[in-house]
XYZ file of C-alpha atoms in Angstrom:
335
model
C -80.355 58.837 -36.874
C -83.479 60.141 -35.147
C -83.906 63.480 -36.937
C -87.188 63.695 -38.835
C -89.046 66.251 -40.908
C -92.588 66.436 -42.223
C -93.239 66.822 -45.938
C -95.502 69.842 -46.078
C -98.703 70.268 -44.121
C -100.335 67.105 -45.504
C -97.411 64.761 -46.153
C -95.755 62.040 -44.095
C -93.075 62.342 -41.464
C -89.790 61.170 -42.948
C -86.124 61.021 -42.033
C -84.272 64.344 -42.327
C -82.222 62.812 -45.156
C -83.660 60.596 -47.870
C -81.825 58.071 -50.026
C -81.938 58.698 -53.773
C -81.555 55.288 -55.401
C -81.269 56.214 -59.097
C -77.502 55.805 -59.344
C -77.780 52.199 -58.210
C -79.399 51.361 -61.553
C -78.675 53.997 -64.143
C -77.030 57.148 -65.451
C -73.791 57.071 -63.417
C -72.092 54.103 -65.046
C -71.624 50.631 -63.609
C -72.968 49.874 -60.139
C -72.610 46.923 -57.785
C -75.921 45.234 -56.981
C -74.675 43.622 -53.775
C -73.222 46.908 -52.505
C -76.365 48.783 -53.534
C -78.584 46.492 -51.466
C -76.125 46.673 -48.564
C -76.273 50.471 -48.797
C -80.084 50.480 -48.663
C -79.930 48.169 -45.655
C -77.373 50.442 -43.969
C -79.572 53.467 -44.673
C -82.598 51.781 -43.114
C -80.506 50.693 -40.146
C -79.318 54.290 -39.692
C -82.916 55.527 -39.574
C -83.388 56.727 -43.162
C -87.008 56.030 -44.054
C -87.454 57.774 -47.423
C -86.345 55.818 -50.509
C -86.646 57.759 -53.758
C -86.860 56.082 -57.151
C -88.409 56.293 -60.611
C -90.073 53.568 -62.641
C -87.794 54.470 -65.559
C -84.520 54.162 -63.605
C -82.983 51.240 -65.434
C -86.423 50.506 -66.964
C -87.781 49.049 -63.734
C -84.423 47.757 -62.444
C -84.375 50.250 -59.572
C -87.822 49.344 -58.293
C -86.917 45.642 -58.405
C -83.690 46.427 -56.545
C -85.618 48.252 -53.806
C -88.073 45.342 -53.657
C -85.179 42.929 -53.029
C -83.570 45.227 -50.471
C -86.820 45.612 -48.528
C -87.642 41.892 -48.674
C -84.252 41.057 -47.183
C -84.241 43.843 -44.576
C -85.292 43.321 -40.950
C -89.049 43.547 -40.553
C -89.016 46.688 -38.409
C -86.877 48.577 -40.923
C -89.036 47.398 -43.797
C -92.178 48.637 -42.063
C -90.641 52.107 -41.589
C -89.593 52.513 -45.241
C -91.490 54.942 -47.450
C -91.297 54.835 -51.237
C -91.302 57.969 -53.386
C -91.811 57.064 -57.052
C -91.576 59.170 -60.200
C -93.318 58.034 -63.375
C -94.173 59.226 -66.858
C -90.890 59.062 -68.767
C -91.039 57.308 -72.141
C -87.918 55.455 -73.275
C -86.616 53.389 -76.172
C -85.023 49.939 -75.953
C -81.662 51.685 -76.328
C -82.408 53.901 -73.329
C -83.177 57.216 -75.034
C -85.828 59.451 -73.472
C -88.626 60.302 -75.915
C -91.059 62.338 -73.838
C -93.549 62.087 -70.974
C -97.066 60.698 -70.665
C -99.385 62.226 -68.073
C -102.719 60.988 -69.410
C -104.955 59.597 -66.622
C -105.060 56.103 -68.139
C -101.273 56.101 -68.427
C -100.892 57.278 -64.822
C -102.867 54.294 -63.567
C -101.000 51.939 -65.881
C -97.607 53.162 -64.655
C -98.773 52.768 -61.041
C -99.947 49.191 -61.580
C -96.539 48.194 -62.929
C -94.687 49.979 -60.121
C -96.752 48.263 -57.438
C -95.926 44.909 -58.998
C -92.196 45.624 -59.250
C -91.986 47.047 -55.737
C -93.961 44.127 -54.327
C -96.218 46.362 -52.282
C -99.883 47.323 -52.149
C -99.276 51.068 -52.082
C -96.822 53.790 -53.084
C -96.228 56.373 -50.377
C -95.595 59.389 -52.653
C -96.321 59.351 -56.396
C -95.347 62.062 -58.872
C -94.905 62.580 -62.593
C -91.218 63.163 -63.316
C -91.846 65.976 -65.788
C -95.113 67.628 -66.770
C -96.610 66.283 -69.979
C -97.026 69.407 -72.162
C -99.982 67.815 -73.951
C -101.997 67.031 -70.810
C -103.233 69.647 -68.318
C -101.514 69.050 -64.993
C -104.949 69.064 -63.346
C -105.833 65.854 -65.217
C -102.619 64.109 -64.195
C -103.028 65.119 -60.543
C -106.688 64.110 -60.656
C -105.696 60.614 -61.758
C -103.227 60.288 -58.866
C -105.944 61.550 -56.515
C -108.142 58.673 -57.701
C -105.281 56.278 -56.887
C -105.183 57.833 -53.412
C -108.925 57.256 -53.012
C -108.443 53.626 -54.064
C -105.669 53.131 -51.502
C -102.919 52.500 -54.049
C -101.118 55.794 -53.311
C -100.814 57.644 -49.998
C -99.591 61.114 -51.022
C -99.237 63.192 -54.194
C -95.963 64.862 -55.093
C -94.666 67.101 -57.857
C -91.336 67.176 -59.679
C -89.489 70.032 -61.383
C -92.483 72.322 -61.866
C -92.763 76.092 -61.656
C -94.831 78.289 -59.371
C -97.908 78.515 -61.611
C -98.048 74.749 -62.111
C -97.690 74.196 -58.373
C -100.759 76.370 -57.773
C -102.766 74.571 -60.457
C -101.839 71.151 -59.089
C -102.630 72.160 -55.498
C -106.077 73.355 -56.569
C -106.983 69.746 -57.446
C -105.680 67.804 -54.438
C -103.317 68.141 -51.467
C -99.646 68.079 -52.509
C -97.119 66.724 -50.017
C -93.898 67.876 -51.631
C -92.098 69.181 -54.676
C -89.010 67.291 -55.749
C -86.520 69.654 -57.371
C -82.797 70.162 -57.726
C -81.443 72.368 -54.945
C -77.815 72.781 -53.991
C -75.180 75.413 -53.415
C -74.776 75.709 -57.179
C -78.454 75.246 -58.154
C -80.457 77.879 -56.315
C -83.078 79.123 -58.797
C -85.759 77.454 -56.645
C -85.300 80.265 -54.121
C -86.690 82.969 -56.427
C -90.357 82.032 -56.881
C -90.817 78.288 -56.399
C -89.810 77.905 -52.752
C -91.931 80.876 -51.606
C -95.018 79.390 -53.306
C -94.377 75.991 -51.733
C -94.173 77.626 -48.322
C -97.305 79.671 -48.938
C -99.233 76.512 -49.827
C -97.718 74.244 -47.162
C -95.834 72.041 -49.627
C -92.529 70.480 -48.600
C -89.417 70.119 -50.765
C -87.375 67.006 -51.375
C -84.113 68.346 -52.753
C -82.159 66.178 -55.165
C -78.749 66.906 -56.649
C -77.542 68.346 -53.337
C -73.992 67.379 -54.375
C -74.713 68.233 -58.022
C -74.158 64.633 -59.182
C -70.869 64.425 -57.336
C -69.509 67.667 -58.758
C -69.411 69.398 -55.363
C -68.861 66.240 -53.309
C -65.146 66.884 -52.927
C -64.434 63.530 -54.580
C -64.578 64.519 -58.260
C -61.078 64.963 -59.709
C -60.130 67.289 -62.542
C -58.782 64.473 -64.693
C -61.519 61.922 -64.090
C -62.720 60.078 -67.175
C -66.410 59.238 -67.288
C -67.389 55.843 -68.604
C -70.104 54.876 -71.087
C -73.636 55.362 -69.819
C -72.607 58.105 -67.400
C -75.007 61.047 -67.697
C -72.298 63.456 -66.573
C -70.380 62.947 -69.809
C -73.138 65.019 -71.472
C -73.813 67.418 -68.602
C -72.711 71.003 -69.341
C -71.317 71.517 -65.840
C -68.852 68.654 -66.343
C -67.469 69.906 -69.663
C -64.091 71.552 -70.312
C -63.729 75.034 -68.888
C -67.051 74.728 -67.069
C -65.701 71.782 -65.094
C -62.495 73.592 -64.182
C -64.435 76.672 -63.045
C -66.849 74.590 -60.977
C -64.055 72.624 -59.324
C -62.430 75.955 -58.409
C -65.616 76.639 -56.432
C -65.217 73.269 -54.735
C -61.635 74.127 -53.811
C -62.873 77.309 -52.138
C -65.525 75.307 -50.301
C -62.922 72.757 -49.240
C -61.009 75.411 -47.292
C -64.111 76.175 -45.238
C -64.806 72.485 -44.678
C -61.251 71.835 -43.525
C -61.449 74.688 -41.017
C -64.553 73.044 -39.532
C -63.046 69.568 -39.607
C -65.707 68.191 -41.938
C -65.773 67.012 -45.542
C -66.840 69.054 -48.567
C -69.850 66.782 -49.061
C -70.917 67.206 -45.453
C -70.811 70.982 -45.607
C -72.731 71.010 -48.914
C -75.448 68.722 -47.517
C -75.577 70.645 -44.230
C -76.116 73.861 -46.193
C -79.251 72.411 -47.837
C -80.462 71.009 -44.513
C -80.121 74.491 -43.075
C -82.322 76.153 -45.687
C -85.454 75.181 -43.766
C -87.055 72.347 -41.842
C -89.487 71.916 -44.749
C -86.620 70.712 -46.962
C -85.447 67.076 -47.043
C -82.206 66.511 -48.976
C -81.926 63.302 -50.983
C -78.420 61.846 -50.974
C -77.520 59.627 -53.918
C -75.079 57.351 -52.102
C -74.383 54.094 -53.932
C -71.891 52.792 -51.377
C -71.913 52.449 -47.621
C -68.871 54.677 -47.124
C -70.504 57.526 -49.039
C -73.708 57.005 -47.046
C -71.785 57.224 -43.780
C -70.180 60.458 -44.936
C -73.557 61.923 -45.907
C -75.117 61.002 -42.568
C -72.325 62.970 -40.874
C -73.875 66.140 -42.307
C -76.641 65.830 -39.712
C -74.063 66.674 -37.041
C -72.722 69.758 -38.844
C -73.964 73.112 -37.575
C -73.361 76.154 -39.746
C -73.322 79.473 -37.873
C -73.676 82.941 -39.389
C -69.929 83.222 -40.007
C -69.881 79.838 -41.766
C -72.817 80.785 -43.975
C -71.193 84.101 -44.893
C -67.963 82.320 -45.809
C -69.842 79.778 -47.920
C -71.785 82.546 -49.666
C -68.536 84.308 -50.503
C -66.892 81.112 -51.758
C -69.885 79.924 -53.775
C -72.261 82.832 -54.422
C -75.675 82.187 -55.984
C -75.365 81.754 -59.724
C -71.633 81.020 -59.570
C -71.767 77.691 -61.421
C -70.695 77.472 -65.056
C -73.041 75.565 -67.349
C -76.699 74.574 -67.208
C -77.759 71.715 -64.945
C -78.993 69.587 -67.867
C -78.196 69.407 -71.596
C -80.322 71.792 -73.661
C -82.779 69.166 -74.910
C -83.523 68.078 -71.335
C -83.755 71.635 -70.013
C -86.669 72.080 -72.417
C -88.691 69.582 -70.346
C -88.266 71.521 -67.103
C -91.431 73.436 -66.269
C -89.446 74.784 -63.301
C -87.078 76.671 -65.602
C -89.715 78.498 -67.641
């Protein structure tokens, strides 16, 4: 894979697809450590350079996993890898989320622990996962900017924030990219957030491009979700909502079959086609899923394809919110 994109006007050049590593440690049930590391190695070998994680994914497990994968990867691949880290989430021993901490002292504390777990002297892109409602975003961004000055962080990112917050953050320091959910069935970013990012020269790293597997073409109507799987609480995976959403996938499947590609590939290609300032993150936990995702880079959607997709899955067609109500309350991007 040689396709690259640049994150905004001030950010780094990265692979056109990034690898979201969260599912290798948390929230989607059991994962296989050996296969996870093999998948990261395969991604690096295929030319993926952007590895996305969070310090709270498995309470540090994910950062340690990436550390091991990079230590055991060929030197050239390791040198090309860029880490994008989210911080700020507060959790209990049992795994519950209890809020977010964006105080400057906390920012620097979180960063120190991440650098140790990752086994590196810098983080390429650093961002608070959700805005702390008790701390002005300017203070949080200012603290990351000080980490940039000290050489511990290379670029500043944002996550799940709205247009006004983007402007406030960008007034403090250059912002490379906004990480936000963006897929065929999650398109609210198009209304106000994406235009502001483009006005300010801020890129977008899009997560949830397959809506946590819902529009991957692999999620069956009778699938039972195991303990620890976030989707068991996600509104889009419940009852009638799930059946409605899988009807959308069936409509998308017809288009994919006509093109000779998979549902996942057409869904990823759609996000890739929304602009060269957008880098989709694919949450592959296995090498076969990674290979499928990489195939999206070879899918070209013409005007007729896009019209057919729009008819099959129009904006706002999904049933159910993208997070449970208590988690939606933390999304500055949804206010």
